Amino acid sequence: MRVCSLSLLDFRSYTETEVDFAAGLTAIVGPNGHGKTNLLEAVGFAAGLGSFRGATDAALIRDGAPSAVIRCSGLQDAERAILIEVELARARPNRVKVNQQPVARRRDLLGVLTATAFSPSDLELAKGEPAVRRRWMDDALAAVRPSWGALRSELDRILRQRNALLRQARGRAVGDVAVTLDVWDAKLAAVGDELRMRRRDLLAEMEPEIRRHYNHISEGQDEAGIMYVSSWDDRSLADALAAARAEDLRRSASTVGPHRDDVLLQIGGLPARSHASQGEQRSLALALRLAVDGEVRDRRGIEPVLLLDDVFSELDAGRAAALLETLPPGQRILTTASPVLPASIRPDQLIRVADGTAHVIARPDT
Ligand SMILES: Nc1ncnc2c1ncn2[C@@H]1O[C@H](COP(=O)(O)OP(=O)(O)O)[C@@H](O)[C@H]1O
Ligand SMILES: [Mg+2]
């Protein structure tokens, strides 16, 4: 996978800009707040990741503009060129095209140009709410096999309906309400059992890799531990839902299911959320992202583009060098606000961002 060029219209802080990317390592440099992350975010969006910093689509449209356009050309391999065009509009649905052909959903881009993004907000994977880790797992499933992405949207749809019905029932399921609740429970059980199984399998497969990456980045300081924690026991979800029905009716909420599960992360045997230092949490988050990236490479036989937002500035020199060493091969695009790049980073290309535009300034060392 390779991103060749990116052109933006009214995206974030950019009125209009266009840049070409080198095949190897590109460093995007410039002062804080000048649009480095915005540029990387646009590449991530074209790769189907949405905003890797979790922004809504509306926030991506330049303030005051009615719509934004991202046009990104790339190579899937030596032969297959791709052109991805996305139009984000405030007043109508987004339009997405691949090689001039409209595609229905943004998620479909995951199979077209694949990227792995590392961002400062990944810290939340280690220290944030369970929802952040559930999202990580479900995004990982979608990245590993794009059709699995549908499991999560199906789960969300069913939960909205079921919860609406529970509110409507006002604590008592009788007559039609009971019948309809049975129907939603059956749907929830089917999707929920499958989603938990896929998450558990994927996590089991990635666990040794997460530990290996963590060990490498932390230079062997402590062991990472990873465990799936489910909101129901080893029974089927259908049984668990039946057992929880009275409680669900009382609380007008769905108290068991994959939407209540979590991944317990530990460092040196202690919960990472409450006990790990910021540097440890950051290293763990990197290990989680790297493991998914490795899984995508193994299972799909492709090389995702690596997008690294401000990752090195947060690590000490030892960990920064270790991370760079552990990065898998392929195209890498990183941003940094530090005026001097760490000595271990030798980019093939520098892009300077200032005053609302991006310029390729140099291939250093030439
Ligand atoms: N929708 C938007 N419209 C206009 N400006 C925006 C929008 N979103 C972000 N910005 C501006 O972009 C800048 C931040 O860009 P960013 O890429 O995050 O900076 P950095 O170079 O530090 O990574 C801020 O000045 C912010 O005001
Ligand atoms: Mg930034």
Tab-separated table of C-alpha atoms and ligand atoms in Angstrom:
chain	number	residue	atom	x	y	z
A	1	MET	CA	0.000	0.000	0.000
A	2	ARG	CA	1.189	3.443	-0.781
A	3	VAL	CA	-0.181	6.936	-0.649
A	4	CYS	CA	1.169	8.917	-3.607
A	5	SER	CA	-0.565	12.251	-3.370
A	6	LEU	CA	-3.173	14.072	-1.380
A	7	SER	CA	-5.202	17.092	-2.326
A	8	LEU	CA	-7.514	18.891	0.048
A	9	LEU	CA	-10.251	21.474	-0.360
A	10	ASP	CA	-11.698	23.138	2.726
A	11	PHE	CA	-10.522	20.295	4.963
A	12	ARG	CA	-9.864	21.447	8.550
A	13	SER	CA	-7.459	24.416	8.397
A	14	TYR	CA	-6.687	23.949	4.674
A	15	THR	CA	-8.437	26.013	2.041
A	16	GLU	CA	-6.584	24.262	-0.713
A	17	THR	CA	-3.398	22.234	-0.637
A	18	GLU	CA	-1.709	19.427	-2.486
A	19	VAL	CA	1.272	17.243	-1.574
A	20	ASP	CA	3.105	14.243	-2.979
A	21	PHE	CA	4.467	11.600	-0.624
A	22	ALA	CA	7.716	9.668	-0.864
A	23	ALA	CA	7.578	5.874	-0.809
A	24	GLY	CA	9.623	5.534	2.385
A	25	LEU	CA	9.599	7.763	5.450
A	26	THR	CA	8.030	11.215	5.314
A	27	ALA	CA	8.296	13.639	8.213
A	28	ILE	CA	5.693	16.410	8.413
A	29	VAL	CA	7.198	19.248	10.416
A	30	GLY	CA	6.087	22.692	11.564
A	31	PRO	CA	5.012	24.619	14.640
A	32	ASN	CA	2.064	23.634	16.819
A	33	GLY	CA	-1.378	24.278	15.437
A	34	HIS	CA	-0.319	24.761	11.807
A	35	GLY	CA	-1.982	21.677	10.349
A	36	LYS	CA	0.410	18.714	10.621
A	37	THR	CA	-2.125	16.393	12.207
A	38	ASN	CA	-4.839	17.691	9.893
A	39	LEU	CA	-2.835	16.459	6.913
A	40	LEU	CA	-2.316	13.013	8.423
A	41	GLU	CA	-5.939	12.846	9.504
A	42	ALA	CA	-7.015	13.372	5.880
A	43	VAL	CA	-4.909	10.391	4.760
A	44	GLY	CA	-6.441	8.300	7.553
A	45	PHE	CA	-9.916	9.337	6.463
A	46	ALA	CA	-9.228	8.250	2.879
A	47	ALA	CA	-8.108	4.899	4.318
A	48	GLY	CA	-11.511	4.386	5.951
A	49	LEU	CA	-10.448	5.145	9.521
A	50	GLY	CA	-12.693	8.154	9.940
A	51	SER	CA	-10.968	10.755	12.093
A	52	PHE	CA	-8.265	8.907	14.025
A	53	ARG	CA	-8.561	11.553	16.708
A	54	GLY	CA	-12.220	10.781	17.074
A	55	ALA	CA	-13.668	13.994	15.623
A	56	THR	CA	-17.088	14.132	14.017
A	57	ASP	CA	-17.236	14.532	10.243
A	58	ALA	CA	-18.590	18.059	10.665
A	59	ALA	CA	-15.454	19.129	12.530
A	60	LEU	CA	-13.392	18.168	9.473
A	61	ILE	CA	-15.061	20.717	7.216
A	62	ARG	CA	-13.257	24.056	7.246
A	63	ASP	CA	-15.043	26.523	9.449
A	64	GLY	CA	-17.457	28.520	7.314
A	65	ALA	CA	-17.236	26.227	4.277
A	66	PRO	CA	-20.229	24.109	3.183
A	67	SER	CA	-18.201	21.018	2.290
A	68	ALA	CA	-14.732	19.501	2.236
A	69	VAL	CA	-13.017	17.333	-0.358
A	70	ILE	CA	-10.232	14.812	0.165
A	71	ARG	CA	-8.665	13.357	-2.953
A	72	CYS	CA	-6.030	10.738	-2.383
A	73	SER	CA	-4.179	8.723	-4.988
A	74	GLY	CA	-2.258	5.635	-4.103
A	75	LEU	CA	-0.998	2.236	-5.128
A	76	GLN	CA	-2.381	-1.026	-3.775
A	77	ASP	CA	0.597	-2.846	-5.242
A	78	ALA	CA	2.925	-2.329	-8.199
A	79	GLU	CA	0.085	-2.585	-10.706
A	80	ARG	CA	-3.072	-1.280	-9.119
A	81	ALA	CA	-3.461	2.475	-8.858
A	82	ILE	CA	-6.339	3.833	-6.817
A	83	LEU	CA	-8.007	7.182	-6.509
A	84	ILE	CA	-10.153	7.811	-3.453
A	85	GLU	CA	-12.419	10.838	-3.381
A	86	VAL	CA	-14.421	11.857	-0.370
A	87	GLU	CA	-16.772	14.783	-0.135
A	88	LEU	CA	-17.973	15.720	3.327
A	89	ALA	CA	-20.921	18.056	3.388
A	90	ARG	CA	-22.813	19.677	6.235
A	91	ALA	CA	-26.241	19.480	4.656
A	92	ARG	CA	-26.230	16.116	2.870
A	93	PRO	CA	-24.717	12.652	3.175
A	94	ASN	CA	-21.015	12.166	2.445
A	95	ARG	CA	-20.033	11.026	-1.027
A	96	VAL	CA	-17.259	8.482	-1.416
A	97	LYS	CA	-15.794	7.306	-4.727
A	98	VAL	CA	-13.088	4.807	-5.567
A	99	ASN	CA	-11.693	5.074	-9.087
A	100	GLN	CA	-14.684	7.237	-9.996
A	101	GLN	CA	-17.169	4.606	-8.787
A	102	PRO	CA	-19.419	5.544	-5.863
A	103	VAL	CA	-19.170	3.297	-2.798
A	104	ALA	CA	-21.963	3.046	-0.254
A	105	ARG	CA	-20.197	3.387	3.052
A	106	ARG	CA	-17.018	4.913	4.328
A	107	ARG	CA	-16.204	1.584	5.924
A	108	ASP	CA	-15.813	0.104	2.433
A	109	LEU	CA	-12.613	2.130	2.124
A	110	LEU	CA	-10.977	-0.150	4.702
A	111	GLY	CA	-10.406	-2.712	1.994
A	112	VAL	CA	-9.079	-0.202	-0.544
A	113	LEU	CA	-6.251	1.777	0.980
A	114	THR	CA	-5.257	0.356	4.335
A	115	ALA	CA	-3.519	2.449	6.969
A	116	THR	CA	-2.630	2.047	10.627
A	117	ALA	CA	-2.769	5.260	12.647
A	118	PHE	CA	-0.900	5.966	15.880
A	119	SER	CA	-2.096	9.054	17.672
A	120	PRO	CA	-1.602	10.778	21.038
A	121	SER	CA	-5.239	10.016	21.822
A	122	ASP	CA	-4.328	6.303	21.780
A	123	LEU	CA	-3.291	6.834	25.370
A	124	GLU	CA	-6.985	6.405	26.112
A	125	LEU	CA	-6.670	2.749	25.114
A	126	ALA	CA	-4.689	2.174	28.271
A	127	LYS	CA	-6.264	4.712	30.598
A	128	GLY	CA	-9.712	5.433	29.225
A	129	GLU	CA	-13.177	3.958	29.625
A	130	PRO	CA	-13.980	0.408	28.473
A	131	ALA	CA	-15.781	1.846	25.423
A	132	VAL	CA	-12.417	2.922	24.003
A	133	ARG	CA	-11.077	-0.621	24.139
A	134	ARG	CA	-14.275	-2.083	22.714
A	135	ARG	CA	-13.950	0.321	19.808
A	136	TRP	CA	-10.324	-0.743	19.365
A	137	MET	CA	-11.313	-4.412	19.213
A	138	ASP	CA	-14.159	-3.838	16.794
A	139	ASP	CA	-12.020	-1.625	14.561
A	140	ALA	CA	-9.376	-4.359	14.652
A	141	LEU	CA	-11.934	-6.923	13.522
A	142	ALA	CA	-12.970	-4.641	10.663
A	143	ALA	CA	-9.347	-4.059	9.662
A	144	VAL	CA	-8.490	-7.749	9.737
A	145	ARG	CA	-11.575	-8.696	7.785
A	146	PRO	CA	-13.669	-5.779	6.505
A	147	SER	CA	-16.910	-7.820	6.543
A	148	TRP	CA	-16.609	-8.239	10.330
A	149	GLY	CA	-17.109	-4.493	10.699
A	150	ALA	CA	-20.819	-5.129	10.166
A	151	LEU	CA	-21.083	-7.034	13.472
A	152	ARG	CA	-20.615	-3.892	15.501
A	153	SER	CA	-23.034	-1.757	13.510
A	154	GLU	CA	-25.601	-4.567	13.723
A	155	LEU	CA	-25.103	-4.798	17.496
A	156	ASP	CA	-25.588	-1.039	17.900
A	157	ARG	CA	-28.742	-1.124	15.798
A	158	ILE	CA	-30.267	-3.979	17.806
A	159	LEU	CA	-29.381	-2.354	21.132
A	160	ARG	CA	-31.069	0.907	20.138
A	161	GLN	CA	-34.274	-0.985	19.346
A	162	ARG	CA	-34.129	-3.195	22.417
A	163	ASN	CA	-33.452	-0.300	24.773
A	164	ALA	CA	-36.299	1.710	23.259
A	165	LEU	CA	-38.609	-1.231	23.864
A	166	LEU	CA	-37.400	-1.614	27.467
A	167	ARG	CA	-38.162	2.054	28.122
A	168	GLN	CA	-41.563	1.649	26.561
A	169	ALA	CA	-42.282	-1.418	28.747
A	170	ARG	CA	-41.977	0.664	31.942
A	171	GLY	CA	-40.728	-2.266	33.960
A	172	ARG	CA	-43.238	-4.882	32.817
A	173	ALA	CA	-42.998	-7.146	29.790
A	174	VAL	CA	-46.496	-8.425	29.029
A	175	GLY	CA	-48.421	-9.209	25.846
A	176	ASP	CA	-46.980	-7.735	22.643
A	177	VAL	CA	-44.057	-6.170	24.447
A	178	ALA	CA	-42.933	-9.560	25.772
A	179	VAL	CA	-43.192	-11.097	22.303
A	180	THR	CA	-41.238	-8.283	20.671
A	181	LEU	CA	-38.615	-8.404	23.409
A	182	ASP	CA	-38.146	-12.118	22.698
A	183	VAL	CA	-37.470	-11.251	19.071
A	184	TRP	CA	-34.862	-8.609	19.921
A	185	ASP	CA	-33.240	-10.902	22.457
A	186	ALA	CA	-32.827	-13.601	19.834
A	187	LYS	CA	-31.189	-11.104	17.463
A	188	LEU	CA	-28.969	-9.688	20.186
A	189	ALA	CA	-27.931	-13.187	21.265
A	190	ALA	CA	-26.935	-14.210	17.750
A	191	VAL	CA	-24.844	-11.113	17.025
A	192	GLY	CA	-23.529	-10.907	20.580
A	193	ASP	CA	-22.252	-14.483	20.737
A	194	GLU	CA	-20.510	-14.084	17.413
A	195	LEU	CA	-18.971	-10.718	18.263
A	196	ARG	CA	-17.609	-11.990	21.590
A	197	MET	CA	-16.188	-15.068	19.911
A	198	ARG	CA	-14.473	-13.017	17.177
A	199	ARG	CA	-13.052	-10.570	19.707
A	200	ARG	CA	-11.762	-13.358	21.949
A	201	ASP	CA	-10.200	-15.260	19.055
A	202	LEU	CA	-8.510	-12.171	17.671
A	203	LEU	CA	-7.252	-11.133	21.083
A	204	ALA	CA	-5.882	-14.610	21.772
A	205	GLU	CA	-4.068	-14.485	18.454
A	206	MET	CA	-2.637	-11.010	19.102
A	207	GLU	CA	-1.710	-11.493	22.747
A	208	PRO	CA	1.827	-12.837	22.198
A	209	GLU	CA	2.468	-10.019	19.719
A	210	ILE	CA	1.170	-7.347	22.095
A	211	ARG	CA	3.484	-8.697	24.791
A	212	ARG	CA	6.425	-8.889	22.400
A	213	HIS	CA	5.921	-5.322	21.145
A	214	TYR	CA	5.493	-3.996	24.650
A	215	ASN	CA	8.591	-5.783	25.815
A	216	HIS	CA	10.572	-4.341	22.934
A	217	ILE	CA	9.366	-0.724	23.258
A	218	SER	CA	9.781	-0.712	27.025
A	219	GLU	CA	13.216	-2.238	26.599
A	220	GLY	CA	12.249	-5.269	28.638
A	221	GLN	CA	11.220	-3.422	31.784
A	222	ASP	CA	7.927	-5.125	32.591
A	223	GLU	CA	5.488	-7.676	31.255
A	224	ALA	CA	2.225	-6.673	29.634
A	225	GLY	CA	-0.901	-8.730	30.304
A	226	ILE	CA	-4.133	-8.769	28.289
A	227	MET	CA	-7.418	-10.406	29.223
A	228	TYR	CA	-10.906	-10.285	27.765
A	229	VAL	CA	-13.453	-9.553	30.463
A	230	SER	CA	-17.004	-10.448	29.531
A	231	SER	CA	-20.221	-9.169	31.056
A	232	TRP	CA	-21.695	-12.663	30.993
A	233	ASP	CA	-20.347	-16.112	31.810
A	234	ASP	CA	-19.645	-19.005	29.470
A	235	ARG	CA	-23.289	-19.648	28.773
A	236	SER	CA	-24.836	-18.459	25.541
A	237	LEU	CA	-25.946	-14.848	25.503
A	238	ALA	CA	-29.543	-16.064	25.072
A	239	ASP	CA	-29.401	-17.692	28.527
A	240	ALA	CA	-27.705	-14.663	30.047
A	241	LEU	CA	-30.343	-12.343	28.575
A	242	ALA	CA	-33.148	-14.496	29.964
A	243	ALA	CA	-31.518	-14.417	33.400
A	244	ALA	CA	-31.051	-10.649	33.203
A	245	ARG	CA	-34.491	-9.795	31.878
A	246	ALA	CA	-36.042	-8.651	35.153
A	247	GLU	CA	-33.027	-6.445	35.836
A	248	ASP	CA	-33.044	-5.072	32.274
A	249	LEU	CA	-36.730	-4.198	32.586
A	250	ARG	CA	-36.196	-2.549	35.919
A	251	ARG	CA	-33.326	-0.426	34.631
A	252	SER	CA	-34.620	0.055	31.060
A	253	ALA	CA	-31.166	-0.936	29.836
A	254	SER	CA	-29.369	-3.903	28.319
A	255	THR	CA	-27.077	-4.987	31.125
A	256	VAL	CA	-25.334	-7.912	29.433
A	257	GLY	CA	-23.739	-8.240	26.014
A	258	PRO	CA	-20.562	-7.352	24.140
A	259	HIS	CA	-21.345	-3.640	24.654
A	260	ARG	CA	-20.575	-4.177	28.366
A	261	ASP	CA	-17.359	-6.148	27.880
A	262	ASP	CA	-13.807	-4.880	28.311
A	263	VAL	CA	-10.184	-5.810	27.868
A	264	LEU	CA	-8.154	-5.778	31.038
A	265	LEU	CA	-4.639	-4.484	30.378
A	266	GLN	CA	-1.910	-4.983	32.919
A	267	ILE	CA	1.693	-3.990	33.286
A	268	GLY	CA	3.811	-5.970	35.701
A	269	GLY	CA	0.633	-7.642	36.985
A	270	LEU	CA	-1.080	-4.369	37.910
A	271	PRO	CA	-3.996	-2.756	36.067
A	272	ALA	CA	-2.568	-0.359	33.479
A	273	ARG	CA	-5.527	2.007	33.815
A	274	SER	CA	-4.897	2.868	37.429
A	275	HIS	CA	-1.279	1.946	38.073
A	276	ALA	CA	0.859	2.454	34.962
A	277	SER	CA	2.855	5.611	34.295
A	278	GLN	CA	2.007	7.750	31.290
A	279	GLY	CA	5.072	6.430	29.419
A	280	GLU	CA	4.052	2.840	30.143
A	281	GLN	CA	0.489	3.512	29.059
A	282	ARG	CA	1.745	5.095	25.872
A	283	SER	CA	4.037	2.165	25.137
A	284	LEU	CA	1.181	-0.260	25.741
A	285	ALA	CA	-1.092	1.686	23.386
A	286	LEU	CA	1.614	1.524	20.707
A	287	ALA	CA	1.910	-2.233	21.244
A	288	LEU	CA	-1.858	-2.625	20.753
A	289	ARG	CA	-1.776	-0.692	17.479
A	290	LEU	CA	1.286	-2.567	16.231
A	291	ALA	CA	-0.315	-5.919	16.992
A	292	VAL	CA	-3.399	-5.092	14.919
A	293	ASP	CA	-1.173	-3.860	12.112
A	294	GLY	CA	0.752	-7.153	12.211
A	295	GLU	CA	-2.473	-9.126	12.143
A	296	VAL	CA	-3.684	-7.214	9.080
A	297	ARG	CA	-0.369	-7.938	7.341
A	298	ASP	CA	-0.514	-11.651	8.164
A	299	ARG	CA	-4.115	-12.283	7.337
A	300	ARG	CA	-4.586	-10.010	4.350
A	301	GLY	CA	-1.100	-10.136	2.926
A	302	ILE	CA	-0.898	-6.359	2.599
A	303	GLU	CA	1.360	-3.675	3.985
A	304	PRO	CA	-0.689	-0.886	5.600
A	305	VAL	CA	0.630	2.670	5.407
A	306	LEU	CA	1.765	3.746	8.871
A	307	LEU	CA	0.527	7.122	10.089
A	308	LEU	CA	2.375	8.285	13.196
A	309	ASP	CA	1.015	11.452	14.763
A	310	ASP	CA	3.344	13.081	17.284
A	311	VAL	CA	4.410	9.712	18.548
A	312	PHE	CA	8.102	10.289	19.006
A	313	SER	CA	7.852	13.554	20.883
A	314	GLU	CA	6.161	11.700	23.731
A	315	LEU	CA	8.816	9.034	24.180
A	316	ASP	CA	12.288	9.263	25.620
A	317	ALA	CA	15.173	8.757	23.172
A	318	GLY	CA	15.596	5.072	24.011
A	319	ARG	CA	11.936	4.226	23.514
A	320	ALA	CA	11.720	6.361	20.337
A	321	ALA	CA	14.633	4.469	18.778
A	322	ALA	CA	13.162	1.130	19.909
A	323	LEU	CA	9.807	2.015	18.381
A	324	LEU	CA	11.334	3.021	15.059
A	325	GLU	CA	13.238	-0.248	14.992
A	326	THR	CA	10.148	-2.282	15.699
A	327	LEU	CA	8.038	-0.621	13.001
A	328	PRO	CA	7.165	-3.010	10.189
A	329	PRO	CA	8.317	-2.226	6.649
A	330	GLY	CA	6.492	-0.008	4.186
A	331	GLN	CA	5.524	3.617	3.811
A	332	ARG	CA	5.541	5.724	6.974
A	333	ILE	CA	4.283	9.249	7.420
A	334	LEU	CA	4.957	10.935	10.735
A	335	THR	CA	4.365	14.361	12.235
A	336	THR	CA	6.517	16.089	14.777
A	337	ALA	CA	6.568	19.551	16.284
A	338	SER	CA	10.096	19.234	17.548
A	339	PRO	CA	12.519	21.381	15.539
A	340	VAL	CA	15.142	18.653	15.698
A	341	LEU	CA	14.161	15.136	14.730
A	342	PRO	CA	15.476	12.369	16.967
A	343	ALA	CA	18.841	11.216	15.594
A	344	SER	CA	17.463	7.776	14.768
A	345	ILE	CA	14.885	9.205	12.353
A	346	ARG	CA	16.216	9.765	8.852
A	347	PRO	CA	13.302	10.727	6.640
A	348	ASP	CA	13.315	10.365	2.857
A	349	GLN	CA	11.204	13.474	2.577
A	350	LEU	CA	10.287	16.507	4.662
A	351	ILE	CA	6.974	18.313	4.348
A	352	ARG	CA	6.753	21.665	6.064
A	353	VAL	CA	3.380	22.904	7.141
A	354	ALA	CA	2.933	26.613	7.728
A	355	ASP	CA	0.397	29.340	7.131
A	356	GLY	CA	-2.305	27.019	5.912
A	357	THR	CA	-0.394	25.123	3.248
A	358	ALA	CA	1.922	22.152	3.048
A	359	HIS	CA	5.142	22.228	1.035
A	360	VAL	CA	7.525	19.447	0.216
A	361	ILE	CA	10.734	21.153	1.192
A	362	ALA	CA	13.414	18.595	0.807
A	363	ARG	CA	14.680	15.155	0.655
A	364	PRO	CA	17.228	15.541	3.392
A	365	ASP	CA	20.762	14.318	2.816
A	366	THR	CA	20.512	14.998	-0.914
B	1	LIG	N1	-12.822	22.649	10.821
B	1	LIG	C1	-11.795	23.533	10.957
B	1	LIG	N2	-11.840	24.723	10.317
B	1	LIG	C2	-10.832	25.587	10.426
B	1	LIG	N3	-9.714	25.387	11.154
B	1	LIG	C3	-9.623	24.225	11.811
B	1	LIG	C4	-10.645	23.234	11.754
B	1	LIG	N4	-10.273	22.196	12.504
B	1	LIG	C5	-9.078	22.514	13.022
B	1	LIG	N5	-8.676	23.725	12.606
B	1	LIG	C6	-7.437	24.418	12.969
B	1	LIG	O1	-6.342	23.561	12.700
B	1	LIG	C7	-5.329	23.841	13.634
B	1	LIG	C8	-4.804	22.591	14.260
B	1	LIG	O2	-4.208	21.824	13.294
B	1	LIG	P1	-3.388	20.534	13.690
B	1	LIG	O3	-3.156	19.796	12.422
B	1	LIG	O4	-4.045	19.796	14.780
B	1	LIG	O5	-2.035	21.185	14.226
B	1	LIG	P2	-0.626	20.530	14.470
B	1	LIG	O6	0.282	21.112	13.419
B	1	LIG	O7	-0.217	20.986	15.832
B	1	LIG	O8	-0.768	19.067	14.352
B	1	LIG	C9	-5.901	24.732	14.702
B	1	LIG	O9	-5.399	26.016	14.515
B	1	LIG	C10	-7.366	24.674	14.442
B	1	LIG	O10	-8.000	25.871	14.762
B	2	MG	MG	-0.695	17.661	15.889
